[in-house]
């Protein structure tokens, strides 16, 4: 006898299934199997994808670690070079200061020599006038 859409579970559990109903159930079971198979494949692909992503992240982490070490080495080299340059600059500044001091002393001596020469010339000129 035909089943109505509104029948409850108790009344359907005692009834026999027709061939169409069996085919419908088998079709549903097959559809569920296909969905399960597809879901399993997608999950496996997801695991594969996650594995690739993790592998890529690991490779990126290694590259960044190498880059960090390289940058630190460059910074250290620049710092050492800067310190060496600063030391050389300090030496040059000291030498320049010493040279400026020596030049100042020589100027004083030159001015003194000019004064002495002028004094001698003036005395010589005065002596000639007295003759």
Short mmCIF file of N, CA, C and O in Angstrom, two decimals:
data_model
loop_
_atom_site.label_atom_id
_atom_site.label_comp_id
_atom_site.label_asym_id
_atom_site.label_seq_id
_atom_site.Cartn_x
_atom_site.Cartn_y
_atom_site.Cartn_z
N UNK A 1 0.82 -1.20 0.00
CA UNK A 1 0.00 0.00 0.00
C UNK A 1 0.86 1.26 0.00
O UNK A 1 1.90 1.28 0.63
N UNK A 2 0.41 2.30 -0.63
CA UNK A 2 1.22 3.52 -0.73
C UNK A 2 1.36 4.21 0.60
O UNK A 2 0.44 4.21 1.40
N UNK A 3 2.53 4.80 0.77
CA UNK A 3 2.80 5.50 2.04
C UNK A 3 2.55 6.98 1.83
O UNK A 3 2.90 7.54 0.80
N UNK A 4 2.00 7.59 2.85
CA UNK A 4 1.78 9.03 2.75
C UNK A 4 2.96 9.73 3.40
O UNK A 4 3.64 9.18 4.23
N UNK A 5 3.16 10.99 3.05
CA UNK A 5 4.30 11.74 3.58
C UNK A 5 4.15 11.98 5.06
O UNK A 5 5.12 12.17 5.76
N UNK A 6 2.98 11.92 5.60
CA UNK A 6 2.77 12.23 7.00
C UNK A 6 2.81 11.04 7.92
O UNK A 6 2.48 11.15 9.09
N UNK A 7 3.17 9.85 7.48
CA UNK A 7 3.17 8.66 8.35
C UNK A 7 4.31 8.74 9.34
O UNK A 7 5.38 9.23 9.02
N UNK A 8 4.08 8.24 10.56
CA UNK A 8 5.14 8.29 11.55
C UNK A 8 6.05 7.07 11.46
O UNK A 8 5.77 6.13 10.73
N UNK A 9 7.15 7.07 12.21
CA UNK A 9 8.17 6.03 12.14
C UNK A 9 7.61 4.66 12.51
O UNK A 9 7.95 3.66 11.89
N UNK A 10 6.75 4.60 13.52
CA UNK A 10 6.22 3.31 13.98
C UNK A 10 5.45 2.63 12.87
O UNK A 10 5.55 1.43 12.68
N UNK A 11 4.70 3.37 12.10
CA UNK A 11 3.92 2.74 11.06
C UNK A 11 4.79 2.34 9.88
O UNK A 11 4.47 1.38 9.20
N UNK A 12 5.89 3.02 9.63
CA UNK A 12 6.75 2.66 8.50
C UNK A 12 7.69 1.53 8.85
O UNK A 12 8.14 0.81 7.98
N UNK A 13 8.00 1.35 10.13
CA UNK A 13 8.95 0.31 10.51
C UNK A 13 8.38 -1.08 10.27
O UNK A 13 9.11 -2.02 10.07
N UNK A 14 7.08 -1.24 10.31
CA UNK A 14 6.46 -2.55 10.12
C UNK A 14 6.13 -2.81 8.66
O UNK A 14 5.84 -3.93 8.29
N UNK A 15 6.15 -1.80 7.84
CA UNK A 15 5.76 -1.98 6.46
C UNK A 15 6.94 -2.45 5.63
O UNK A 15 8.08 -2.19 5.97
N UNK A 16 6.65 -3.13 4.55
CA UNK A 16 7.70 -3.58 3.65
C UNK A 16 7.97 -2.47 2.64
O UNK A 16 7.09 -1.73 2.26
N UNK A 17 9.21 -2.41 2.18
CA UNK A 17 9.59 -1.36 1.23
C UNK A 17 9.35 -1.87 -0.18
O UNK A 17 9.59 -3.02 -0.50
N UNK A 18 8.89 -0.96 -1.02
CA UNK A 18 8.68 -1.31 -2.41
C UNK A 18 10.01 -1.27 -3.15
O UNK A 18 11.02 -0.77 -2.63
N UNK A 19 10.04 -1.75 -4.36
CA UNK A 19 11.27 -1.76 -5.16
C UNK A 19 11.78 -0.34 -5.40
O UNK A 19 12.98 -0.09 -5.37
N UNK A 20 10.86 0.59 -5.64
CA UNK A 20 11.28 1.98 -5.86
C UNK A 20 11.92 2.55 -4.60
O UNK A 20 12.90 3.29 -4.69
N UNK A 21 11.34 2.18 -3.46
CA UNK A 21 11.90 2.68 -2.20
C UNK A 21 13.28 2.08 -1.95
O UNK A 21 14.19 2.78 -1.48
N UNK A 22 13.47 0.80 -2.27
CA UNK A 22 14.77 0.16 -2.10
C UNK A 22 15.79 0.85 -3.00
O UNK A 22 16.91 1.15 -2.58
N UNK A 23 15.39 1.10 -4.26
CA UNK A 23 16.30 1.78 -5.18
C UNK A 23 16.63 3.18 -4.67
O UNK A 23 17.77 3.64 -4.77
N UNK A 24 15.65 3.84 -4.11
CA UNK A 24 15.87 5.20 -3.58
C UNK A 24 16.86 5.16 -2.42
O UNK A 24 17.75 6.00 -2.33
N UNK A 25 16.69 4.16 -1.55
CA UNK A 25 17.60 4.02 -0.41
C UNK A 25 19.00 3.68 -0.92
O UNK A 25 19.99 4.26 -0.47
N UNK A 26 19.08 2.74 -1.87
CA UNK A 26 20.39 2.37 -2.42
C UNK A 26 21.05 3.57 -3.09
O UNK A 26 22.25 3.79 -2.97
N UNK A 27 20.24 4.34 -3.80
CA UNK A 27 20.76 5.54 -4.45
C UNK A 27 21.28 6.53 -3.40
O UNK A 27 22.34 7.14 -3.57
N UNK A 28 20.53 6.67 -2.32
CA UNK A 28 20.95 7.57 -1.24
C UNK A 28 22.23 7.06 -0.59
O UNK A 28 23.15 7.84 -0.30
N UNK A 29 22.30 5.74 -0.37
CA UNK A 29 23.50 5.15 0.22
C UNK A 29 24.70 5.38 -0.70
O UNK A 29 25.79 5.75 -0.26
N UNK A 30 24.50 5.18 -2.01
CA UNK A 30 25.58 5.40 -2.98
C UNK A 30 26.01 6.87 -2.99
O UNK A 30 27.20 7.18 -3.04
N UNK A 31 25.03 7.76 -2.91
CA UNK A 31 25.34 9.19 -2.88
C UNK A 31 26.15 9.53 -1.62
O UNK A 31 27.12 10.29 -1.68
N UNK A 32 25.77 8.91 -0.50
CA UNK A 32 26.50 9.14 0.75
C UNK A 32 27.93 8.60 0.64
O UNK A 32 28.89 9.24 1.06
N UNK A 33 28.08 7.42 -0.01
CA UNK A 33 29.42 6.86 -0.21
C UNK A 33 30.27 7.80 -1.05
O UNK A 33 31.44 8.04 -0.75
N UNK A 34 29.67 8.32 -2.15
CA UNK A 34 30.40 9.24 -3.02
C UNK A 34 30.78 10.51 -2.26
O UNK A 34 31.91 11.01 -2.38
N UNK A 35 29.85 11.04 -1.48
CA UNK A 35 30.14 12.24 -0.69
C UNK A 35 31.25 11.96 0.33
O UNK A 35 32.14 12.79 0.54
N UNK A 36 31.19 10.78 0.94
CA UNK A 36 32.21 10.40 1.92
C UNK A 36 33.56 10.27 1.23
O UNK A 36 34.59 10.74 1.75
N UNK A 37 33.56 9.63 0.04
CA UNK A 37 34.81 9.47 -0.71
C UNK A 37 35.38 10.85 -1.09
O UNK A 37 36.58 11.10 -0.93
N UNK A 38 34.50 11.73 -1.58
CA UNK A 38 34.94 13.07 -1.96
C UNK A 38 35.45 13.83 -0.74
O UNK A 38 36.48 14.52 -0.80
N UNK A 39 34.75 13.72 0.39
CA UNK A 39 35.17 14.40 1.61
C UNK A 39 36.53 13.88 2.08
O UNK A 39 37.39 14.63 2.52
N UNK A 40 36.72 12.55 1.96
CA UNK A 40 38.00 11.95 2.35
C UNK A 40 39.12 12.45 1.45
O UNK A 40 40.21 12.80 1.93
N UNK A 41 38.86 12.52 0.14
CA UNK A 41 39.86 13.03 -0.80
C UNK A 41 40.20 14.48 -0.49
O UNK A 41 41.37 14.88 -0.50
N UNK A 42 39.16 15.26 -0.23
CA UNK A 42 39.39 16.67 0.09
C UNK A 42 40.19 16.81 1.39
O UNK A 42 41.07 17.66 1.49
N UNK A 43 39.88 15.97 2.36
CA UNK A 43 40.63 16.01 3.62
C UNK A 43 42.08 15.63 3.38
O UNK A 43 42.99 16.27 3.93
N UNK A 44 42.31 14.60 2.53
CA UNK A 44 43.68 14.20 2.22
C UNK A 44 44.41 15.32 1.47
O UNK A 44 45.58 15.59 1.73
N UNK A 45 43.68 15.96 0.54
CA UNK A 45 44.27 17.09 -0.18
C UNK A 45 44.59 18.23 0.79
O UNK A 45 45.61 18.89 0.66
N UNK A 46 43.71 18.42 1.74
CA UNK A 46 43.94 19.44 2.76
C UNK A 46 45.18 19.14 3.57
O UNK A 46 46.00 20.02 3.85
N UNK A 47 45.34 17.86 3.92
CA UNK A 47 46.54 17.44 4.68
C UNK A 47 47.78 17.65 3.81
O UNK A 47 48.80 18.16 4.28
N UNK A 48 47.67 17.26 2.52
CA UNK A 48 48.80 17.49 1.60
C UNK A 48 49.10 18.98 1.49
O UNK A 48 50.26 19.39 1.54
N UNK A 49 48.04 19.78 1.34
CA UNK A 49 48.22 21.23 1.24
C UNK A 49 48.86 21.78 2.51
O UNK A 49 49.79 22.58 2.46
N UNK A 50 48.34 21.33 3.66
CA UNK A 50 48.92 21.78 4.94
C UNK A 50 50.39 21.39 5.03
O UNK A 50 51.21 22.18 5.49
N UNK A 51 50.71 20.18 4.56
CA UNK A 51 52.10 19.73 4.58
C UNK A 51 52.97 20.61 3.69
O UNK A 51 54.07 20.98 4.07
N UNK A 52 52.45 20.96 2.50
CA UNK A 52 53.21 21.84 1.60
C UNK A 52 53.38 23.22 2.23
O UNK A 52 54.46 23.81 2.17
N UNK A 53 52.31 23.73 2.82
CA UNK A 53 52.38 25.05 3.45
C UNK A 53 53.40 25.02 4.59
O UNK A 53 54.24 25.92 4.71
N UNK A 54 53.34 23.97 5.41
CA UNK A 54 54.29 23.87 6.52
C UNK A 54 55.72 23.75 6.00
O UNK A 54 56.64 24.36 6.55
N UNK A 55 55.90 23.01 4.92
CA UNK A 55 57.23 22.88 4.33
C UNK A 55 57.71 24.23 3.81
O UNK A 55 58.87 24.61 4.02
N UNK A 56 56.82 24.96 3.13
CA UNK A 56 57.19 26.29 2.62
C UNK A 56 57.49 27.25 3.76
O UNK A 56 58.43 28.05 3.67
N UNK A 57 56.71 27.16 4.82
CA UNK A 57 56.97 28.02 5.97
C UNK A 57 58.31 27.67 6.62
O UNK A 57 59.05 28.57 7.04
N UNK A 58 58.63 26.40 6.67
CA UNK A 58 59.92 25.97 7.22
C UNK A 58 61.07 26.51 6.37
O UNK A 58 62.07 27.00 6.91
N UNK A 59 60.92 26.43 5.04
CA UNK A 59 61.96 26.94 4.14
C UNK A 59 62.09 28.46 4.30
O UNK A 59 63.20 29.00 4.33
N UNK A 60 60.95 29.14 4.42
CA UNK A 60 60.97 30.59 4.61
C UNK A 60 61.65 30.95 5.93
O UNK A 60 62.46 31.88 5.99
N UNK A 61 61.36 30.17 6.96
CA UNK A 61 61.97 30.41 8.28
C UNK A 61 63.50 30.27 8.17
O UNK A 61 64.24 31.09 8.72
N UNK A 62 63.95 29.25 7.44
CA UNK A 62 65.40 29.07 7.27
C UNK A 62 66.01 30.23 6.50
O UNK A 62 67.07 30.73 6.86
N UNK A 63 65.33 30.67 5.42
CA UNK A 63 65.85 31.79 4.64
C UNK A 63 65.94 33.04 5.51
O UNK A 63 66.92 33.79 5.44
N UNK A 64 64.92 33.27 6.32
CA UNK A 64 64.91 34.45 7.18
C UNK A 64 66.01 34.35 8.24
O UNK A 64 66.64 35.36 8.58
N UNK A 65 66.25 33.16 8.75
CA UNK A 65 67.32 32.98 9.74
C UNK A 65 68.68 33.28 9.10
O UNK A 65 69.52 33.96 9.70
N UNK A 66 68.88 32.81 7.87
CA UNK A 66 70.14 33.09 7.16
C UNK A 66 70.26 34.59 6.90
O UNK A 66 71.32 35.18 7.10
N UNK A 67 69.16 35.21 6.48
CA UNK A 67 69.16 36.66 6.21
C UNK A 67 69.46 37.43 7.49
O UNK A 67 70.21 38.41 7.47
N UNK A 68 68.92 36.98 8.61
CA UNK A 68 69.16 37.64 9.90
C UNK A 68 70.65 37.56 10.25
O UNK A 68 71.24 38.56 10.65
N UNK A 69 71.23 36.38 10.10
CA UNK A 69 72.65 36.21 10.40
C UNK A 69 73.49 37.09 9.49
O UNK A 69 74.44 37.75 9.94
N UNK A 70 73.12 37.14 8.21
CA UNK A 70 73.85 37.98 7.26
C UNK A 70 73.75 39.45 7.64
O UNK A 70 74.75 40.18 7.60
N UNK A 71 72.55 39.89 8.02
CA UNK A 71 72.36 41.29 8.42
C UNK A 71 73.15 41.61 9.69
O UNK A 71 73.75 42.68 9.80
N UNK A 72 73.13 40.70 10.63
CA UNK A 72 73.89 40.92 11.86
C UNK A 72 75.39 41.03 11.57
O UNK A 72 76.08 41.87 12.15
N UNK A 73 75.88 40.17 10.67
CA UNK A 73 77.30 40.22 10.30
C UNK A 73 77.62 41.55 9.63
O UNK A 73 78.65 42.17 9.91
N UNK A 74 76.73 42.00 8.75
CA UNK A 74 76.92 43.28 8.07
C UNK A 74 76.94 44.42 9.08
O UNK A 74 77.79 45.32 9.01
N UNK A 75 76.01 44.38 10.02
CA UNK A 75 75.95 45.42 11.06
C UNK A 75 77.24 45.42 11.88
O UNK A 75 77.81 46.48 12.16
N UNK A 76 77.70 44.24 12.26
CA UNK A 76 78.95 44.14 13.03
C UNK A 76 80.13 44.68 12.23
O UNK A 76 80.97 45.40 12.78
N UNK A 77 80.20 44.33 10.94
CA UNK A 77 81.29 44.83 10.09
C UNK A 77 81.23 46.35 9.98
O UNK A 77 82.27 47.02 10.05
N UNK A 78 80.01 46.88 9.77
CA UNK A 78 79.86 48.33 9.67
C UNK A 78 80.24 49.02 10.98
O UNK A 78 80.87 50.07 10.97
N UNK A 79 79.85 48.41 12.08
CA UNK A 79 80.18 48.97 13.39
C UNK A 79 81.69 49.00 13.60
O UNK A 79 82.26 50.00 14.04
N UNK A 80 82.35 47.88 13.26
CA UNK A 80 83.81 47.80 13.40
C UNK A 80 84.48 48.82 12.48
O UNK A 80 85.39 49.54 12.89
N UNK A 81 83.99 48.89 11.24
CA UNK A 81 84.54 49.84 10.28
C UNK A 81 84.35 51.28 10.77
O UNK A 81 85.26 52.11 10.67
N UNK A 82 83.18 51.56 11.32
CA UNK A 82 82.90 52.89 11.86
C UNK A 82 83.82 53.22 13.03
O UNK A 82 84.34 54.33 13.12
N UNK A 83 84.04 52.25 13.90
CA UNK A 83 84.94 52.46 15.04
C UNK A 83 86.37 52.71 14.55
O UNK A 83 87.06 53.60 15.07
N UNK A 84 86.80 51.94 13.54
CA UNK A 84 88.14 52.13 12.99
C UNK A 84 88.26 53.52 12.35
O UNK A 84 89.27 54.21 12.54
N UNK A 85 87.23 53.90 11.61
CA UNK A 85 87.23 55.23 10.98
C UNK A 85 87.27 56.33 12.04
O UNK A 85 87.98 57.33 11.88
N UNK A 86 86.50 56.15 13.09
CA UNK A 86 86.47 57.15 14.16
C UNK A 86 87.84 57.26 14.82
O UNK A 86 88.31 58.36 15.11
N UNK A 87 88.51 56.12 15.03
CA UNK A 87 89.85 56.12 15.63
C UNK A 87 90.83 56.87 14.72
O UNK A 87 91.62 57.70 15.19
N UNK A 88 90.77 56.58 13.40
CA UNK A 88 91.64 57.27 12.44
C UNK A 88 91.35 58.76 12.43
O UNK A 88 92.27 59.59 12.38
N UNK A 89 90.07 59.12 12.48
CA UNK A 89 89.68 60.53 12.50
C UNK A 89 90.21 61.22 13.76
O UNK A 89 90.71 62.35 13.69
N UNK A 90 90.14 60.55 14.89
CA UNK A 90 90.68 61.11 16.13
C UNK A 90 92.18 61.37 16.01
O UNK A 90 92.68 62.41 16.46
N UNK A 91 92.91 60.43 15.39
CA UNK A 91 94.35 60.60 15.19
C UNK A 91 94.62 61.79 14.28
O UNK A 91 95.48 62.64 14.58
N UNK A 92 93.89 61.88 13.16
CA UNK A 92 94.07 62.98 12.22
C UNK A 92 93.75 64.31 12.91
O UNK A 92 94.49 65.30 12.75
N UNK A 93 92.66 64.36 13.68
CA UNK A 93 92.30 65.60 14.39
C UNK A 93 93.41 66.02 15.37
O UNK A 93 93.72 67.21 15.49
N UNK A 94 93.99 65.03 16.05
CA UNK A 94 95.08 65.32 16.99
C UNK A 94 96.29 65.87 16.23
O UNK A 94 96.90 66.86 16.66
N UNK A 95 96.62 65.24 15.10
CA UNK A 95 97.76 65.70 14.30
C UNK A 95 97.50 67.12 13.76
O UNK A 95 98.41 67.95 13.75
N UNK A 96 96.28 67.38 13.31
CA UNK A 96 95.93 68.72 12.81
C UNK A 96 96.07 69.75 13.93
O UNK A 96 96.62 70.84 13.73
N UNK A 97 95.59 69.41 15.11
CA UNK A 97 95.71 70.33 16.26
C UNK A 97 97.17 70.61 16.58
O UNK A 97 97.55 71.76 16.85
N UNK A 98 98.00 69.57 16.52
CA UNK A 98 99.43 69.76 16.77
C UNK A 98 100.06 70.64 15.70
O UNK A 98 100.85 71.55 16.01
N UNK A 99 99.69 70.41 14.44
CA UNK A 99 100.22 71.24 13.34
C UNK A 99 99.77 72.69 13.49
O UNK A 99 100.57 73.63 13.28
N UNK A 100 98.51 72.90 13.86
CA UNK A 100 98.02 74.27 14.06
C UNK A 100 98.79 74.96 15.18
O UNK A 100 99.11 76.15 15.09
N UNK A 101 99.07 74.21 16.23
CA UNK A 101 99.84 74.77 17.35
C UNK A 101 101.25 75.13 16.88
O UNK A 101 101.78 76.20 17.23
N UNK A 102 101.88 74.24 16.11
CA UNK A 102 103.22 74.51 15.60
C UNK A 102 103.22 75.72 14.66
O UNK A 102 104.12 76.56 14.71
N UNK A 103 102.19 75.81 13.80
CA UNK A 103 102.08 76.96 12.88
C UNK A 103 101.93 78.25 13.68
O UNK A 103 102.56 79.28 13.36
N UNK A 104 101.12 78.21 14.72
CA UNK A 104 100.92 79.39 15.56
C UNK A 104 102.25 79.81 16.20
O UNK A 104 102.59 81.00 16.24
N UNK A 105 103.01 78.84 16.69
CA UNK A 105 104.32 79.11 17.29
C UNK A 105 105.28 79.70 16.26
O UNK A 105 106.00 80.67 16.53
N UNK A 106 105.26 79.12 15.03
CA UNK A 106 106.13 79.63 13.97
C UNK A 106 105.73 81.06 13.56
O UNK A 106 106.60 81.89 13.29
N UNK A 107 104.44 81.36 13.55
CA UNK A 107 103.99 82.72 13.25
C UNK A 107 104.52 83.70 14.28
O UNK A 107 104.96 84.81 13.93
N UNK A 108 104.43 83.27 15.53
CA UNK A 108 104.93 84.14 16.61
C UNK A 108 106.43 84.39 16.41
O UNK A 108 106.90 85.53 16.55
N UNK A 109 107.17 83.33 16.09
CA UNK A 109 108.61 83.47 15.86
C UNK A 109 108.89 84.36 14.65
O UNK A 109 109.80 85.20 14.66
N UNK A 110 108.10 84.21 13.58
CA UNK A 110 108.27 85.02 12.38
C UNK A 110 107.98 86.49 12.67
O UNK A 110 108.72 87.38 12.23
N UNK A 111 106.92 86.74 13.43
CA UNK A 111 106.58 88.12 13.81
C UNK A 111 107.72 88.73 14.64
O UNK A 111 108.10 89.89 14.45
N UNK A 112 108.25 87.94 15.56
CA UNK A 112 109.39 88.38 16.38
C UNK A 112 110.59 88.70 15.50
O UNK A 112 111.27 89.73 15.68
N UNK A 113 110.87 87.83 14.52
CA UNK A 113 112.00 88.04 13.61
C UNK A 113 111.79 89.31 12.79
O UNK A 113 112.72 90.10 12.59
N UNK A 114 110.54 89.56 12.32
CA UNK A 114 110.24 90.78 11.57
C UNK A 114 110.45 92.03 12.45
O UNK A 114 111.01 93.03 11.99
N UNK A 115 110.01 91.95 13.68
CA UNK A 115 110.21 93.09 14.61
C UNK A 115 111.70 93.35 14.82
O UNK A 115 112.16 94.49 14.79
N UNK A 116 112.44 92.26 15.06
CA UNK A 116 113.89 92.41 15.26
C UNK A 116 114.55 93.03 14.02
O UNK A 116 115.40 93.92 14.14
N UNK A 117 114.15 92.55 12.84
CA UNK A 117 114.71 93.07 11.60
C UNK A 117 114.39 94.55 11.46
O UNK A 117 115.24 95.37 11.10
N UNK A 118 113.12 94.87 11.77
CA UNK A 118 112.71 96.28 11.68
C UNK A 118 113.51 97.14 12.66
O UNK A 118 113.95 98.25 12.33
N UNK A 119 113.71 96.63 13.86
CA UNK A 119 114.49 97.37 14.87
C UNK A 119 115.93 97.56 14.39
O UNK A 119 116.49 98.66 14.49
N UNK A 120 116.53 96.50 13.85
CA UNK A 120 117.92 96.58 13.38
C UNK A 120 118.00 97.57 12.23
O UNK A 120 118.91 98.42 12.17
N UNK A 121 117.05 97.50 11.31
CA UNK A 121 117.06 98.43 10.17
C UNK A 121 116.89 99.87 10.64
O UNK A 121 117.53 100.79 10.11
N UNK A 122 115.99 100.05 11.61
CA UNK A 122 115.78 101.40 12.13
C UNK A 122 117.05 101.92 12.80
O UNK A 122 117.43 103.09 12.62
N UNK A 123 117.72 101.06 13.59
CA UNK A 123 118.96 101.50 14.24
C UNK A 123 120.05 101.77 13.22
O UNK A 123 120.81 102.73 13.33
N UNK A 124 120.10 100.92 12.19
CA UNK A 124 121.08 101.10 11.14
C UNK A 124 120.83 102.42 10.39
O UNK A 124 121.76 103.19 10.13
N UNK A 125 119.63 102.70 10.12
CA UNK A 125 119.25 103.94 9.43
C UNK A 125 119.59 105.14 10.31
O UNK A 125 120.13 106.15 9.82
N UNK A 126 119.30 105.01 11.60
CA UNK A 126 119.62 106.10 12.54
C UNK A 126 121.12 106.31 12.61
O UNK A 126 121.61 107.45 12.69
N UNK A 127 121.90 105.23 12.60
CA UNK A 127 123.34 105.33 12.67
C UNK A 127 123.89 106.00 11.42
O UNK A 127 124.83 106.80 11.50
N UNK A 128 123.31 105.72 10.29
CA UNK A 128 123.76 106.33 9.06
C UNK A 128 123.46 107.82 9.04
O UNK A 128 124.21 108.63 8.51
N UNK A 129 122.34 108.18 9.65
CA UNK A 129 121.97 109.60 9.69
C UNK A 129 122.92 110.36 10.62
O UNK A 129 123.17 111.55 10.42
N UNK A 130 123.41 109.69 11.63
CA UNK A 130 124.31 110.35 12.59
C UNK A 130 125.68 110.56 11.96
O UNK A 130 126.44 111.41 12.47
N UNK A 131 126.02 109.89 10.95
CA UNK A 131 127.35 110.05 10.37
C UNK A 131 127.54 111.33 9.70
O UNK A 131 127.00 112.13 9.21
#
